[in-house]
CSV table of C-alpha atoms in Angstrom, one decimal:
chain,number,residue,atom,x,y,z
A,1,UNK,CA,102.9,99.7,80.0
A,2,UNK,CA,101.8,98.0,76.8
A,3,UNK,CA,99.6,95.5,78.7
A,4,UNK,CA,98.1,98.3,80.7
A,5,UNK,CA,97.4,100.3,77.5
A,6,UNK,CA,95.8,97.3,75.9
A,7,UNK,CA,93.7,96.6,79.0
A,8,UNK,CA,92.5,100.2,79.2
A,9,UNK,CA,91.5,100.2,75.5
A,10,UNK,CA,89.8,96.9,75.8
A,11,UNK,CA,87.9,98.0,78.9
A,12,UNK,CA,87.0,101.3,77.2
A,13,UNK,CA,85.4,99.3,74.3
A,14,UNK,CA,83.5,97.3,76.9
A,15,UNK,CA,82.3,100.4,78.6
A,16,UNK,CA,81.2,102.0,75.4
A,17,UNK,CA,79.2,98.9,74.4
A,18,UNK,CA,77.4,98.9,77.7
A,19,UNK,CA,76.4,102.6,77.0
A,20,UNK,CA,75.1,101.6,73.5
A,21,UNK,CA,73.1,98.7,74.9
A,22,UNK,CA,71.5,100.9,77.6
A,23,UNK,CA,70.7,103.9,75.3
A,24,UNK,CA,69.3,102.0,72.3
A,25,UNK,CA,67.6,99.4,74.5
A,26,UNK,CA,65.8,101.8,76.9
A,27,UNK,CA,62.1,102.6,76.6
A,28,UNK,CA,60.9,106.1,75.8
A,29,UNK,CA,60.2,106.9,79.4
A,30,UNK,CA,63.8,106.2,80.4
A,31,UNK,CA,65.4,107.7,77.3
A,32,UNK,CA,66.7,110.8,79.2
A,33,UNK,CA,68.4,108.9,81.9
A,34,UNK,CA,69.8,106.4,79.4
A,35,UNK,CA,71.2,109.3,77.5
A,36,UNK,CA,73.1,110.5,80.6
A,37,UNK,CA,74.5,107.0,81.1
A,38,UNK,CA,75.5,106.8,77.4
A,39,UNK,CA,77.3,110.2,77.8
A,40,UNK,CA,79.2,108.8,80.9
A,41,UNK,CA,80.4,105.8,78.9
A,42,UNK,CA,81.5,108.1,75.9
A,43,UNK,CA,83.5,110.4,78.2
A,44,UNK,CA,84.9,107.4,80.1
A,45,UNK,CA,86.0,105.8,76.9
A,46,UNK,CA,87.7,109.0,75.7
A,47,UNK,CA,89.4,109.3,79.1
A,48,UNK,CA,90.7,105.7,79.1
A,49,UNK,CA,91.9,105.7,75.5
A,50,UNK,CA,93.7,109.0,76.0
A,51,UNK,CA,95.5,107.8,79.1
A,52,UNK,CA,96.5,104.5,77.5
A,53,UNK,CA,97.9,106.4,74.5
A,54,UNK,CA,99.7,108.8,76.8
A,55,UNK,CA,101.4,105.9,78.6
A,56,UNK,CA,102.8,104.5,75.4
A,57,UNK,CA,103.5,107.8,73.6
A,58,UNK,CA,106.9,108.5,72.0
A,59,UNK,CA,108.6,111.8,71.0
A,60,UNK,CA,107.7,111.4,67.4
A,61,UNK,CA,104.0,111.8,68.1
A,62,UNK,CA,104.4,115.6,68.0
A,63,UNK,CA,101.3,117.7,68.4
A,64,UNK,CA,99.1,114.7,68.6
A,65,UNK,CA,100.4,114.1,72.1
A,66,UNK,CA,99.2,117.5,73.2
A,67,UNK,CA,95.7,116.8,72.0
A,68,UNK,CA,95.8,113.4,73.9
A,69,UNK,CA,96.7,115.1,77.1
A,70,UNK,CA,94.1,117.8,76.7
A,71,UNK,CA,91.4,115.2,76.0
A,72,UNK,CA,92.4,113.4,79.2
A,73,UNK,CA,91.7,116.5,81.4
A,74,UNK,CA,88.6,117.5,79.5
A,75,UNK,CA,86.8,114.2,79.4
A,76,UNK,CA,87.5,113.5,83.1
A,77,UNK,CA,85.4,116.6,83.9
A,78,UNK,CA,82.2,115.2,82.4
A,79,UNK,CA,82.2,111.5,83.5
A,80,UNK,CA,80.9,112.1,87.0
A,81,UNK,CA,78.6,114.8,85.9
A,82,UNK,CA,76.9,112.4,83.4
A,83,UNK,CA,76.7,109.7,86.1
A,84,UNK,CA,75.0,112.3,88.4
A,85,UNK,CA,72.5,113.0,85.7
A,86,UNK,CA,71.8,109.3,85.3
A,87,UNK,CA,71.3,108.8,89.0
A,88,UNK,CA,69.2,111.9,89.8
A,89,UNK,CA,67.6,113.2,86.6
A,90,UNK,CA,64.1,112.1,87.7
A,91,UNK,CA,64.2,114.5,90.7
A,92,UNK,CA,64.0,118.3,90.5
A,93,UNK,CA,67.0,118.8,92.8
A,94,UNK,CA,68.8,116.2,90.6
A,95,UNK,CA,68.2,118.3,87.4
A,96,UNK,CA,69.4,121.5,89.2
A,97,UNK,CA,72.6,119.8,90.5
A,98,UNK,CA,73.4,118.2,87.2
A,99,UNK,CA,72.9,121.3,85.2
A,100,UNK,CA,74.9,123.4,87.7
A,101,UNK,CA,77.9,121.0,87.6
A,102,UNK,CA,77.6,120.9,83.8
A,103,UNK,CA,77.9,124.6,83.5
A,104,UNK,CA,80.9,124.7,85.9
A,105,UNK,CA,82.4,121.8,83.9
A,106,UNK,CA,82.0,123.7,80.6
A,107,UNK,CA,83.6,126.8,82.2
A,108,UNK,CA,86.6,124.7,83.3
A,109,UNK,CA,86.9,123.0,79.8
A,110,UNK,CA,86.7,126.4,77.9
A,111,UNK,CA,89.4,128.0,80.1
A,112,UNK,CA,91.6,124.9,79.8
A,113,UNK,CA,91.2,124.7,75.9
A,114,UNK,CA,92.1,128.4,75.6
A,115,UNK,CA,95.1,128.0,77.9
A,116,UNK,CA,96.3,124.4,78.6
A,117,UNK,CA,99.2,125.9,80.6
A,118,UNK,CA,96.8,126.4,83.4
A,119,UNK,CA,97.1,122.7,84.3
A,120,UNK,CA,100.5,121.6,82.9
A,121,UNK,CA,103.5,123.3,81.4
A,122,UNK,CA,105.5,120.4,79.8
A,123,UNK,CA,105.1,116.7,78.7
A,124,UNK,CA,108.0,114.5,79.7
A,125,UNK,CA,108.6,111.2,77.7
A,126,UNK,CA,111.0,108.6,79.0
A,127,UNK,CA,111.6,104.9,79.0
A,128,UNK,CA,110.9,104.9,82.8
A,129,UNK,CA,107.4,106.3,82.2
A,130,UNK,CA,105.7,109.4,80.7
A,131,UNK,CA,104.6,112.3,82.9
A,132,UNK,CA,103.6,115.9,82.9
A,133,UNK,CA,105.1,118.9,84.6
A,134,UNK,CA,102.0,120.1,86.6
A,135,UNK,CA,101.4,123.8,87.0
A,136,UNK,CA,100.6,124.2,90.7
A,137,UNK,CA,98.5,127.3,90.3
A,138,UNK,CA,95.1,128.4,91.5
A,139,UNK,CA,93.4,126.8,88.5
A,140,UNK,CA,94.8,123.3,89.3
A,141,UNK,CA,93.7,123.4,92.9
A,142,UNK,CA,90.3,124.7,91.8
A,143,UNK,CA,90.1,121.8,89.4
A,144,UNK,CA,90.8,119.4,92.3
A,145,UNK,CA,88.2,121.2,94.4
A,146,UNK,CA,85.6,120.8,91.6
A,147,UNK,CA,86.0,117.0,91.9
A,148,UNK,CA,86.0,117.1,95.7
A,149,UNK,CA,82.6,118.7,95.4
A,150,UNK,CA,81.2,116.6,92.6
A,151,UNK,CA,82.1,113.1,94.0
A,152,UNK,CA,80.4,113.8,97.4
A,153,UNK,CA,77.4,115.3,95.5
A,154,UNK,CA,76.9,112.0,93.6
A,155,UNK,CA,77.3,110.0,96.8
A,156,UNK,CA,74.9,112.2,98.9
A,157,UNK,CA,72.3,111.9,96.1
A,158,UNK,CA,72.6,108.1,96.1
A,159,UNK,CA,72.4,108.1,99.9
A,160,UNK,CA,69.3,110.3,99.9
A,161,UNK,CA,67.6,108.0,97.4
A,162,UNK,CA,68.4,104.9,99.5
A,163,UNK,CA,66.9,106.5,102.6
A,164,UNK,CA,63.8,107.8,100.8
A,165,UNK,CA,63.1,104.7,98.8
A,166,UNK,CA,60.6,102.1,99.9
A,167,UNK,CA,61.4,99.7,97.1
A,168,UNK,CA,63.9,96.9,98.0
A,169,UNK,CA,64.8,96.7,94.3
A,170,UNK,CA,65.7,100.4,94.0
A,171,UNK,CA,67.6,100.4,97.3
A,172,UNK,CA,69.6,97.4,96.2
A,173,UNK,CA,70.5,99.1,93.0
A,174,UNK,CA,71.5,102.3,94.7
A,175,UNK,CA,73.6,100.5,97.4
A,176,UNK,CA,75.7,98.8,94.6
A,177,UNK,CA,76.1,102.2,92.9
A,178,UNK,CA,77.0,104.0,96.2
A,179,UNK,CA,79.7,101.4,97.1
A,180,UNK,CA,81.1,101.3,93.5
A,181,UNK,CA,81.2,105.0,93.0
A,182,UNK,CA,82.6,105.7,96.4
A,183,UNK,CA,85.6,103.4,95.7
A,184,UNK,CA,86.2,104.6,92.1
A,185,UNK,CA,85.7,108.3,92.8
A,186,UNK,CA,88.2,108.1,95.6
A,187,UNK,CA,90.7,106.2,93.5
A,188,UNK,CA,90.4,108.6,90.6
A,189,UNK,CA,90.9,111.6,92.9
A,190,UNK,CA,94.0,110.0,94.5
A,191,UNK,CA,95.7,108.4,91.5
A,192,UNK,CA,94.8,110.9,88.8
A,193,UNK,CA,94.8,114.3,90.7
A,194,UNK,CA,96.7,114.0,94.0
A,195,UNK,CA,99.4,111.3,93.5
A,196,UNK,CA,100.5,112.7,90.1
A,197,UNK,CA,101.9,115.7,91.9
A,198,UNK,CA,105.0,113.5,92.4
A,199,UNK,CA,104.3,110.1,90.8
A,200,UNK,CA,102.6,109.4,87.4
A,201,UNK,CA,103.1,105.6,87.2
A,202,UNK,CA,99.7,104.7,88.7
A,203,UNK,CA,97.4,107.1,86.7
A,204,UNK,CA,95.9,104.0,84.9
A,205,UNK,CA,94.2,102.9,88.2
A,206,UNK,CA,91.6,105.7,88.1
A,207,UNK,CA,90.2,104.9,84.6
A,208,UNK,CA,90.2,101.2,85.5
A,209,UNK,CA,88.2,101.9,88.6
A,210,UNK,CA,85.7,104.2,86.8
A,211,UNK,CA,85.2,101.6,84.1
A,212,UNK,CA,84.5,99.0,86.8
A,213,UNK,CA,81.9,101.3,88.4
A,214,UNK,CA,80.2,102.0,85.0
A,215,UNK,CA,80.0,98.2,84.5
A,216,UNK,CA,78.5,98.0,88.0
A,217,UNK,CA,75.9,100.6,86.9
A,218,UNK,CA,75.2,98.3,83.9
A,219,UNK,CA,74.8,95.3,86.2
A,220,UNK,CA,72.2,97.2,88.3
A,221,UNK,CA,70.3,98.1,85.2
A,222,UNK,CA,70.0,94.4,84.2
A,223,UNK,CA,69.8,92.9,87.7
A,224,UNK,CA,67.5,95.4,89.4
A,225,UNK,CA,65.7,96.8,86.3
A,226,UNK,CA,66.8,100.3,87.0
A,227,UNK,CA,65.8,101.1,83.5
A,228,UNK,CA,63.2,99.5,81.3
A,229,UNK,CA,65.2,97.9,78.5
A,230,UNK,CA,63.2,96.5,75.6
A,231,UNK,CA,65.7,95.9,72.7
A,232,UNK,CA,66.0,92.3,71.5
A,233,UNK,CA,69.6,92.7,70.7
A,234,UNK,CA,70.4,93.7,74.2
A,235,UNK,CA,71.2,90.1,74.9
A,236,UNK,CA,73.8,90.1,72.2
A,237,UNK,CA,75.5,93.2,73.6
A,238,UNK,CA,75.3,91.8,77.1
A,239,UNK,CA,77.0,88.6,75.9
A,240,UNK,CA,79.8,90.7,74.3
A,241,UNK,CA,80.2,92.6,77.6
A,242,UNK,CA,80.6,89.4,79.5
A,243,UNK,CA,83.0,87.9,77.0
A,244,UNK,CA,85.2,91.0,77.0
A,245,UNK,CA,85.2,91.1,80.9
A,246,UNK,CA,86.3,87.5,81.0
A,247,UNK,CA,89.1,88.3,78.4
A,248,UNK,CA,90.3,91.2,80.5
A,249,UNK,CA,90.4,89.0,83.6
A,250,UNK,CA,92.3,86.3,81.7
A,251,UNK,CA,94.9,88.9,80.5
A,252,UNK,CA,95.5,90.2,84.0
A,253,UNK,CA,96.0,86.6,85.3
A,254,UNK,CA,98.2,85.7,82.3
A,255,UNK,CA,100.4,88.8,82.9
A,256,UNK,CA,100.9,88.1,86.6
A,257,UNK,CA,101.7,84.5,86.0
A,258,UNK,CA,104.2,85.4,83.2
A,259,UNK,CA,106.0,87.9,85.5
A,260,UNK,CA,106.1,85.3,88.3
A,261,UNK,CA,107.5,82.5,86.1
A,262,UNK,CA,110.1,84.7,84.3
A,263,UNK,CA,111.3,86.6,87.3
A,264,UNK,CA,109.7,90.0,86.6
A,265,UNK,CA,110.1,90.0,82.8
A,266,UNK,CA,107.2,91.4,80.8
A,267,UNK,CA,105.7,89.7,77.8
A,268,UNK,CA,106.2,91.3,74.4
A,269,UNK,CA,103.4,93.2,72.7
A,270,UNK,CA,103.1,90.4,70.1
A,271,UNK,CA,102.6,87.8,72.9
A,272,UNK,CA,100.0,89.9,74.6
A,273,UNK,CA,98.0,90.6,71.5
A,274,UNK,CA,98.2,86.9,70.4
A,275,UNK,CA,96.9,85.7,73.8
A,276,UNK,CA,94.1,88.3,73.8
A,277,UNK,CA,93.0,87.2,70.3
A,278,UNK,CA,93.1,83.5,71.3
A,279,UNK,CA,91.1,83.9,74.5
A,280,UNK,CA,88.4,86.0,72.6
A,281,UNK,CA,88.3,83.4,69.9
A,282,UNK,CA,87.8,80.7,72.6
A,283,UNK,CA,85.1,82.6,74.4
A,284,UNK,CA,83.2,83.3,71.1
A,285,UNK,CA,83.2,79.6,70.4
A,286,UNK,CA,81.6,78.8,73.8
A,287,UNK,CA,77.9,78.7,72.5
A,288,UNK,CA,78.9,76.4,69.7
A,289,UNK,CA,80.9,74.2,72.1
A,290,UNK,CA,77.9,74.0,74.5
A,291,UNK,CA,75.7,72.9,71.6
A,292,UNK,CA,78.3,70.3,70.6
A,293,UNK,CA,78.5,68.9,74.2
A,294,UNK,CA,74.7,68.6,74.3
A,295,UNK,CA,74.7,66.7,71.1
A,296,UNK,CA,77.5,64.4,72.4
A,297,UNK,CA,75.6,63.8,75.6
A,298,UNK,CA,72.5,62.8,73.6
A,299,UNK,CA,74.6,60.2,71.7
A,300,UNK,CA,76.0,58.6,74.8
A,301,UNK,CA,72.7,58.6,76.8
A,302,UNK,CA,71.9,55.8,79.1
A,303,UNK,CA,71.5,52.6,77.0
A,304,UNK,CA,68.7,51.3,79.2
A,305,UNK,CA,66.7,54.5,78.7
A,306,UNK,CA,67.3,54.3,74.9
A,307,UNK,CA,66.1,50.7,74.9
A,308,UNK,CA,62.9,51.6,76.8
A,309,UNK,CA,62.3,54.4,74.3
A,310,UNK,CA,62.7,52.0,71.3
A,311,UNK,CA,60.4,49.4,72.9
A,312,UNK,CA,57.7,52.0,73.5
A,313,UNK,CA,58.0,53.3,70.0
A,314,UNK,CA,57.6,49.7,68.6
A,315,UNK,CA,54.5,49.1,70.6
């Protein structure tokens, strides 16, 4: 679980950075939509960090663990709402739908804050994996129904925009979002709301899927110019996003190879952290290494070409 927790926290940082890049890099005309995207990354970051901490929690965490669990349920409510706002805020029906779901989400959050027992009655911590004792009452199934309405609302909005749009650029962007959100929304519903009714070991797949979708949103912003981004330092943040993505991919590959070579054994937390730091260090050095290679290539250039250049210079 340590590797999963580290991956979730790393991806959450990656997600948050993409939100910062979009919000502070957007022009004034797109500031409202960029704000919704930023909110989605904030709630997704809280959700991923909360779940990662829950997975590695121990009994001595005390009341902090209760706050972590509560944040998990509350933050999950507003991720898709914020994405709906980002997608449809320019349309009148989009504003109405977003504000309606926001009000419903606030109602759910307030009821849950006042009485957490509406969703769960006990936190169970064990070496086999942490879990909750779910309260199978009307509120829990209403909570599930809320997401069963919200996810299709986002997808229908995207589908409507695809059918109505005459711009190839806009359609391409919305198609990417539709596919990504359809997959992540379904995975979150299954692995974080339905499957936990009897198995909590895969709850990390939902946050990982959502973070991948948010990064797909970020890709469409850059690739299809879904928002007008003007900030100069956007390139720096985009580079950081790419570096962290490569580091996460490396860590997944390293973990799978390690388990395969050592017959199912998991690497220690020290080994995981050391590998992650080293791969980040290597990736950060890539620009300098590219410059060095260019310099070396210039030193070992074709001798005949160098002779011709010297002769021309002498003439």
